[in-house]
Coordinates of N, CA, C and O in Angstrom, one line a residue:
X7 N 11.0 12.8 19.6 CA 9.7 12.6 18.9 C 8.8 13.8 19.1 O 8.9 14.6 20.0
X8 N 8.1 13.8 18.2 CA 6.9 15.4 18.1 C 5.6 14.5 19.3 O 5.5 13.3 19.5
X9 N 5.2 15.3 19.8 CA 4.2 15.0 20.8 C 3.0 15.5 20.2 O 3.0 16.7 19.9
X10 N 1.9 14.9 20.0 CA 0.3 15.0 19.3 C -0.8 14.7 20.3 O -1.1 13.7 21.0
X11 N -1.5 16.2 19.9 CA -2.9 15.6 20.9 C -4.0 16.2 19.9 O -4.0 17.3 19.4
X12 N -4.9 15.1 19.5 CA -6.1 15.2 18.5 C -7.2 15.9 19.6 O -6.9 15.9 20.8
X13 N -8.4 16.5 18.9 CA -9.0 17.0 19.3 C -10.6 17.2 18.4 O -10.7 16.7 17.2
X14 N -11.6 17.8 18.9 CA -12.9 17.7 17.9 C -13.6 16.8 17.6 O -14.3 17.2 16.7
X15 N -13.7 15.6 18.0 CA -14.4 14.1 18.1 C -15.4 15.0 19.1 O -15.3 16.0 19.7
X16 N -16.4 14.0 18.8 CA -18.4 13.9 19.3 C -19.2 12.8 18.3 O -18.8 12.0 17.5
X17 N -20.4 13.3 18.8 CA -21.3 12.8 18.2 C -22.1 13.8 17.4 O -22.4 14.9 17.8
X18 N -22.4 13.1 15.9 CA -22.6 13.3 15.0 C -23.4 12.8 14.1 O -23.0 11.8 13.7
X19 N -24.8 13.2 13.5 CA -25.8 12.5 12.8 C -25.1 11.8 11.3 O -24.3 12.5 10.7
X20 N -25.3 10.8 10.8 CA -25.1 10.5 9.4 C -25.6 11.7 8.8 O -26.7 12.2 8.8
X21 N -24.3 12.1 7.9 CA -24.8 13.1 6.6 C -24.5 14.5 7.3 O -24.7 15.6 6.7
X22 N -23.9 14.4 8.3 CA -23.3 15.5 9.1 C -21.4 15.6 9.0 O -20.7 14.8 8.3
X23 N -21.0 16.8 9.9 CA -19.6 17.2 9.4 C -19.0 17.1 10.6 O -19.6 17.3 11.6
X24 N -17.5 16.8 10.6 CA -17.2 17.2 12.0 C -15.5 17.7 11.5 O -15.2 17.2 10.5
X25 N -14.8 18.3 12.0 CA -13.1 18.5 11.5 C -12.6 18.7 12.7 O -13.0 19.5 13.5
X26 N -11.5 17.5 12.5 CA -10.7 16.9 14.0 C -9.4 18.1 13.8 O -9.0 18.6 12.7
X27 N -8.8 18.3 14.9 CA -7.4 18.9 14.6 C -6.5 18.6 15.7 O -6.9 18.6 16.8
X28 N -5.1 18.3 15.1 CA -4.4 17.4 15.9 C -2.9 18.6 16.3 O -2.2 18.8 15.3
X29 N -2.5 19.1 17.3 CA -1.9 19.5 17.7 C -0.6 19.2 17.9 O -0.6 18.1 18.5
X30 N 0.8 19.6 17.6 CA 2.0 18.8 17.8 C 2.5 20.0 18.8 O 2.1 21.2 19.1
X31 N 3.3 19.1 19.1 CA 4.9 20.7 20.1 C 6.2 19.0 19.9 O 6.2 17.8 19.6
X32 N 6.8 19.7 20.3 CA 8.3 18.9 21.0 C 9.3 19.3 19.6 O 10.3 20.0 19.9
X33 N 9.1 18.9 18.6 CA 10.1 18.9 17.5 C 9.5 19.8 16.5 O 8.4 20.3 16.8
X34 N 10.1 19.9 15.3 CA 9.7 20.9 13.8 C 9.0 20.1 13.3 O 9.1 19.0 12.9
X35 N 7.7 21.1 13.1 CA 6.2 19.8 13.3 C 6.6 20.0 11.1 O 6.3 19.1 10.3
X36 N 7.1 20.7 10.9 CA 7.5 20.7 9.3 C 8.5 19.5 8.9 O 8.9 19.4 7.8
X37 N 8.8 18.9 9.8 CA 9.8 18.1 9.2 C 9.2 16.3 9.5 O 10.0 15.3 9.6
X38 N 7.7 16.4 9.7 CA 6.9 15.3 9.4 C 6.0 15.3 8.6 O 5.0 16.0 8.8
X39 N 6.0 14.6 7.8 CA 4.1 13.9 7.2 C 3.8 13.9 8.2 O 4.6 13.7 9.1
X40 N 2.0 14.3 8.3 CA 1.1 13.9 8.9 C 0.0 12.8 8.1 O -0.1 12.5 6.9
X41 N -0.7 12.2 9.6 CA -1.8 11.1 8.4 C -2.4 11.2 9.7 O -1.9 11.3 10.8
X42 N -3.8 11.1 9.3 CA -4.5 10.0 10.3 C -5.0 8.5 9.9 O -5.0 8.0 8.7
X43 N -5.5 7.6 11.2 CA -5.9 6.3 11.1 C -7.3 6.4 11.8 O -8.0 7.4 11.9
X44 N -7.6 5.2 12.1 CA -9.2 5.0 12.6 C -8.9 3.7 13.0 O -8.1 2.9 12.5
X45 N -9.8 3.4 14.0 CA -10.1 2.1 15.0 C -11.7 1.9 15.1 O -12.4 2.3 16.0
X46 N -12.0 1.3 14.3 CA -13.7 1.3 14.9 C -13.5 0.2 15.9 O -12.4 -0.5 16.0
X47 N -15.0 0.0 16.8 CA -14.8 -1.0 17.8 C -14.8 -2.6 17.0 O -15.4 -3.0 16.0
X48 N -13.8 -3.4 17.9 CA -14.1 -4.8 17.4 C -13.0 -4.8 15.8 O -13.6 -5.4 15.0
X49 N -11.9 -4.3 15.5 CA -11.6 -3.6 14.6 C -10.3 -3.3 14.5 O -10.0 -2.3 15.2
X50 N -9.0 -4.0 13.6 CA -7.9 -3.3 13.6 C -8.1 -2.1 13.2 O -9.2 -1.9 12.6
X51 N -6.9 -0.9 13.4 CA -6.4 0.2 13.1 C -6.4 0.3 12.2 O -6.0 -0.8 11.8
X52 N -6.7 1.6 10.6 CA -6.9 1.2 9.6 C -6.2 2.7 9.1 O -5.7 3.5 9.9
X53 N -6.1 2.8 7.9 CA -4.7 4.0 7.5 C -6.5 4.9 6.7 O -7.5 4.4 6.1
X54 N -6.1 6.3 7.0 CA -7.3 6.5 6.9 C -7.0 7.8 5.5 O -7.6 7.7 4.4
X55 N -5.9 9.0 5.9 CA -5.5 9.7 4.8 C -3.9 10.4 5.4 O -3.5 10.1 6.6
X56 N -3.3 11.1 4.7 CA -2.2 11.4 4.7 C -1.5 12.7 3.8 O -1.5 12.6 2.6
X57 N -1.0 13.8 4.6 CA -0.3 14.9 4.0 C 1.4 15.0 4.2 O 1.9 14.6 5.3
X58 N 2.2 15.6 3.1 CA 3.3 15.7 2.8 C 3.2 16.9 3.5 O 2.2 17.5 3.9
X59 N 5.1 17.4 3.7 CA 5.4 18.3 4.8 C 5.1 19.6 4.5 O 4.7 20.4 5.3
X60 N 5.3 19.8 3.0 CA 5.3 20.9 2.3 C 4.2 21.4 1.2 O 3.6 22.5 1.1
X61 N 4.2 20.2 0.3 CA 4.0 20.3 -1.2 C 2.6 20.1 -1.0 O 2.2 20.7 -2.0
X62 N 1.3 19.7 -0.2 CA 0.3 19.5 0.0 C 0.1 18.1 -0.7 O -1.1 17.7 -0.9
X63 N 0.8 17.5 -1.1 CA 0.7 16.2 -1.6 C -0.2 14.8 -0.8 O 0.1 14.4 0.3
X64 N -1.1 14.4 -1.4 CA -2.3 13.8 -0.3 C -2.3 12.0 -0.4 O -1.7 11.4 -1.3
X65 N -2.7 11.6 0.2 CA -3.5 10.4 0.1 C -4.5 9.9 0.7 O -4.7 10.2 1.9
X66 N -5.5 8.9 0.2 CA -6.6 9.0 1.0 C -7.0 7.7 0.7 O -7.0 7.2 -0.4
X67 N -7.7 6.8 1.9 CA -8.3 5.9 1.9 C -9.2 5.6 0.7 O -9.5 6.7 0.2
X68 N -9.8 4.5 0.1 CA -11.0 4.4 -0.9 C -12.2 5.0 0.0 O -12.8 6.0 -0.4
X69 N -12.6 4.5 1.2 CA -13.6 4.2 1.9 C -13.8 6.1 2.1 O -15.0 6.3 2.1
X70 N -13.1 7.1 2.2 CA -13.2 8.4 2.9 C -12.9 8.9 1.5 O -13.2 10.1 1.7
X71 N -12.5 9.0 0.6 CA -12.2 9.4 -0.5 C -13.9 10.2 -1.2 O -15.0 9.7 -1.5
X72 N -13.3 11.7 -1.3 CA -14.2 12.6 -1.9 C -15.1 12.8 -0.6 O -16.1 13.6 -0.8
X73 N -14.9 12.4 0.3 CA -15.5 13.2 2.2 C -14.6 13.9 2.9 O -14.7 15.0 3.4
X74 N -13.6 13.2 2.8 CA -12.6 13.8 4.0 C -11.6 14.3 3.3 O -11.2 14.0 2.2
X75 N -11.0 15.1 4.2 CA -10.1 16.3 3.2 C -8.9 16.4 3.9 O -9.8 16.4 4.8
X76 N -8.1 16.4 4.3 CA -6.6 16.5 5.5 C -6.5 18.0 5.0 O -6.8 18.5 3.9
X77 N -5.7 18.4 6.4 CA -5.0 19.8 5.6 C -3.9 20.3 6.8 O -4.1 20.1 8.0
X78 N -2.9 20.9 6.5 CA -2.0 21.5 7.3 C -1.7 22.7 7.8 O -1.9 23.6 6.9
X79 N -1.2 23.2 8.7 CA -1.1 24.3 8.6 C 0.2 24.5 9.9 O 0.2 24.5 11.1
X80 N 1.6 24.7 8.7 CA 3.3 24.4 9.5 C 3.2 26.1 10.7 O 3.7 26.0 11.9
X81 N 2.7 27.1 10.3 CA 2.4 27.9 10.9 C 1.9 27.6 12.4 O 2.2 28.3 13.4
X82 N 1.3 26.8 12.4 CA -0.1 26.6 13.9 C 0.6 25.5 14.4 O 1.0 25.6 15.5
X83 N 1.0 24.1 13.8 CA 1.8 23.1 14.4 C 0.5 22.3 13.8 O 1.0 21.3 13.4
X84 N -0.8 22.3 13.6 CA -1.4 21.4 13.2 C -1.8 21.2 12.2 O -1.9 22.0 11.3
X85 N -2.4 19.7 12.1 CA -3.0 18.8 11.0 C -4.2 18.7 11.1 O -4.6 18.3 12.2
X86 N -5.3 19.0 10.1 CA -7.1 19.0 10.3 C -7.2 17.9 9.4 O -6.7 17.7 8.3
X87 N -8.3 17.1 10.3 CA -9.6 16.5 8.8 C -10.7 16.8 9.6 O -11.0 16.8 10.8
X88 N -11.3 17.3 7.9 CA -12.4 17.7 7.6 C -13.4 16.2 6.9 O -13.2 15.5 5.9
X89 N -14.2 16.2 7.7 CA -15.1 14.9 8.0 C -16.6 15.2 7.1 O -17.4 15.5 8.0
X90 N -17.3 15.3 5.9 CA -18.2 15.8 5.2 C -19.3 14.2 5.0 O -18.9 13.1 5.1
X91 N -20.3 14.6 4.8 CA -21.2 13.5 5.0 C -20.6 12.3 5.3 O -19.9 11.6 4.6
X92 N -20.9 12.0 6.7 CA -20.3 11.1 7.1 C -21.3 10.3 7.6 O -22.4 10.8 7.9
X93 N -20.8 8.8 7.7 CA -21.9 7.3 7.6 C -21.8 6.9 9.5 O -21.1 7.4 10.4
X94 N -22.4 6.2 9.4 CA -22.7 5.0 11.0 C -20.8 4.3 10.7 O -20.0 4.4 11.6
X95 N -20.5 3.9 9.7 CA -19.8 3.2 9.6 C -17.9 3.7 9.6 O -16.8 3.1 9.5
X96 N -18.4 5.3 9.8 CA -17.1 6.1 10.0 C -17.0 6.1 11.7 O -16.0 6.7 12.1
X97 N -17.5 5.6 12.5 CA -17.5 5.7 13.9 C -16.7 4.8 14.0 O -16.8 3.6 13.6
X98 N -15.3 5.7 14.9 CA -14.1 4.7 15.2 C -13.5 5.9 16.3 O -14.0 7.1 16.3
X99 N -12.0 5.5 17.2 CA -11.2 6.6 17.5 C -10.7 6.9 16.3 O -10.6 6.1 15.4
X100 N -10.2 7.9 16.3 CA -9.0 8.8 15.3 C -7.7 9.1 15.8 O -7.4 10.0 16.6
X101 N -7.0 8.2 14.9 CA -5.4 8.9 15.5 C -4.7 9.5 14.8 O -4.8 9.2 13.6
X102 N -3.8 10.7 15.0 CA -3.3 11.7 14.2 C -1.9 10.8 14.4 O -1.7 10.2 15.5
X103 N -0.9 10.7 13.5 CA 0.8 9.9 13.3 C 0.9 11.4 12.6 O 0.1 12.1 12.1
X104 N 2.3 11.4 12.8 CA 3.8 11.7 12.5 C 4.7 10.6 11.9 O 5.0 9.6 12.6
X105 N 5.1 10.7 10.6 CA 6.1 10.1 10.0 C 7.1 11.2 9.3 O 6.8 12.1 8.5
X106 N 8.5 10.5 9.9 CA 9.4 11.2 9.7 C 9.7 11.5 8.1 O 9.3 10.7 7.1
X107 N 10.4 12.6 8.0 CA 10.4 13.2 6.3 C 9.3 13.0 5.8 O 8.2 13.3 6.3
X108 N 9.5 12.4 4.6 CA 8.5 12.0 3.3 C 7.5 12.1 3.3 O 7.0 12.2 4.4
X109 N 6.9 12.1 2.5 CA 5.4 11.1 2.5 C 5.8 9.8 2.6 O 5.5 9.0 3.6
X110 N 6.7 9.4 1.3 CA 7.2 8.1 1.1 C 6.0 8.0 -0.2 O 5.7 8.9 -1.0
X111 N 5.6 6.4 -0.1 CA 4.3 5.8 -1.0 C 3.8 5.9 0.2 O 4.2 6.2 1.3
X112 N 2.1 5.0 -0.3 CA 0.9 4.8 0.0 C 0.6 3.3 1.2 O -0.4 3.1 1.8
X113 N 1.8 2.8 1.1 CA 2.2 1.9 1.3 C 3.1 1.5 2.5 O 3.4 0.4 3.0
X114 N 3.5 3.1 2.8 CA 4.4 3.1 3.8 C 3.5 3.5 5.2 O 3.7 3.1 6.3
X115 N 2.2 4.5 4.8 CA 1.2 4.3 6.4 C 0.8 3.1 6.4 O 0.0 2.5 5.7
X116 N 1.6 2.8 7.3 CA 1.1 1.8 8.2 C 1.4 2.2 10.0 O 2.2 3.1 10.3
X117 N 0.5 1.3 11.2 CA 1.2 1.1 12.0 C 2.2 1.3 12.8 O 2.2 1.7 14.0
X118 N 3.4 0.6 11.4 CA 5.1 0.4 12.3 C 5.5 0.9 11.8 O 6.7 1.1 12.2
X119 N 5.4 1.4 10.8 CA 6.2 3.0 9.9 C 5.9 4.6 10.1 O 6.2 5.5 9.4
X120 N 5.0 4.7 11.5 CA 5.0 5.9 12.3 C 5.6 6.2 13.2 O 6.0 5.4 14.0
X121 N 6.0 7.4 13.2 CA 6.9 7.7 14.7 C 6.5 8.3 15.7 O 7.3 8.5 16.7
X122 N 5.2 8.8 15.5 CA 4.4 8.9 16.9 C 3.0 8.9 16.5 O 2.4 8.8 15.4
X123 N 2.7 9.0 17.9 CA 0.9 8.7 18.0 C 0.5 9.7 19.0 O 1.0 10.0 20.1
X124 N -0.9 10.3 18.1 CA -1.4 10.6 19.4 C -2.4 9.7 20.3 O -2.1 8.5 20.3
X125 N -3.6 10.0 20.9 CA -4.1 9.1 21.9 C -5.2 9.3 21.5 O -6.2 9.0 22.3
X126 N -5.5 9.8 20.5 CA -6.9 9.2 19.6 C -8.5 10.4 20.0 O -8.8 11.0 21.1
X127 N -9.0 10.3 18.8 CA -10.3 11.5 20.0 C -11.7 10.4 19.0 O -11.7 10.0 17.8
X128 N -12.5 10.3 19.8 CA -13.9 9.2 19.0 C -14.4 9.9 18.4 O -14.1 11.1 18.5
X129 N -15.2 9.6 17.9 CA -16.5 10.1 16.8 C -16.9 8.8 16.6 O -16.3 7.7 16.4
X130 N -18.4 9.3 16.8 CA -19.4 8.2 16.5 C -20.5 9.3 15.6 O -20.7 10.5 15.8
X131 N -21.0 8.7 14.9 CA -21.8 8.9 13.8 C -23.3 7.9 13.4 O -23.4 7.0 12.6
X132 N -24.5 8.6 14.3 CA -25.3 7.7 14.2 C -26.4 7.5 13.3 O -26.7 8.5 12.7
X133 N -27.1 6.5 13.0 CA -28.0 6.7 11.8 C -29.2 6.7 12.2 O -30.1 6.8 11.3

């Protein structure tokens, strides 16, 4: 399994930016999708956005759609989001996943269809 450690979580005014970056080593960080998720408190895990290995092919939550941007870079080993006006209601941990090959569909972040995790970095965003 690829080994992930997120990073760049703080605190953050509503209407402010912050870009998390999530670091791999152990395996060929090219031969996973990346995605992140989010946990706000009191709150299942929620599928937040997601990049293909190669093709830059995206997906993105409704709720973060036209804020937040994913991006890669197979060069460095890591995965960025870029967090652009962001609400009270974006405060949660962030976890960066690895899923093996594909993207797949939209359908397939979830959960139990990742093959690693990292250990999450917070952001709180206050109003």
């Amino acid at each position: 399994q690829v080994q992930l450690v997120e990073s760049g979580g703080g605190l953050v005014q509503a209407g402010g930016s912050l870009r998390l970056s999530c670091a791999a080593s152990g395996r060929t960080f090219s031969n996973y999708a990346m995605g992140w998720f989010r946990q706000a408190p009191g709150k299942e895990r929620e599928f937040v956005t997601a990049i293909s290995r190669y093709t830059g092919s995206t997906y993105y939550a409704d709720s973060v759609k036209g804020r937040f941007t994913i991006s890669r870079d197979n060069a460095k080993n890591t995965v960025y989001l870029q967090m652009n006006m962001l609400k009270p209601e974006d405060t949660a941990v962030y976890y960066c996943a690895a899923k093996g090959w594909s993207l797949g569909s939209y359908s397939d972040w979830t959960d139990d269809g990742m093959d690693s995790w990292g250990k999450g970095t917070l952001v709180t965003v206050s109003s």
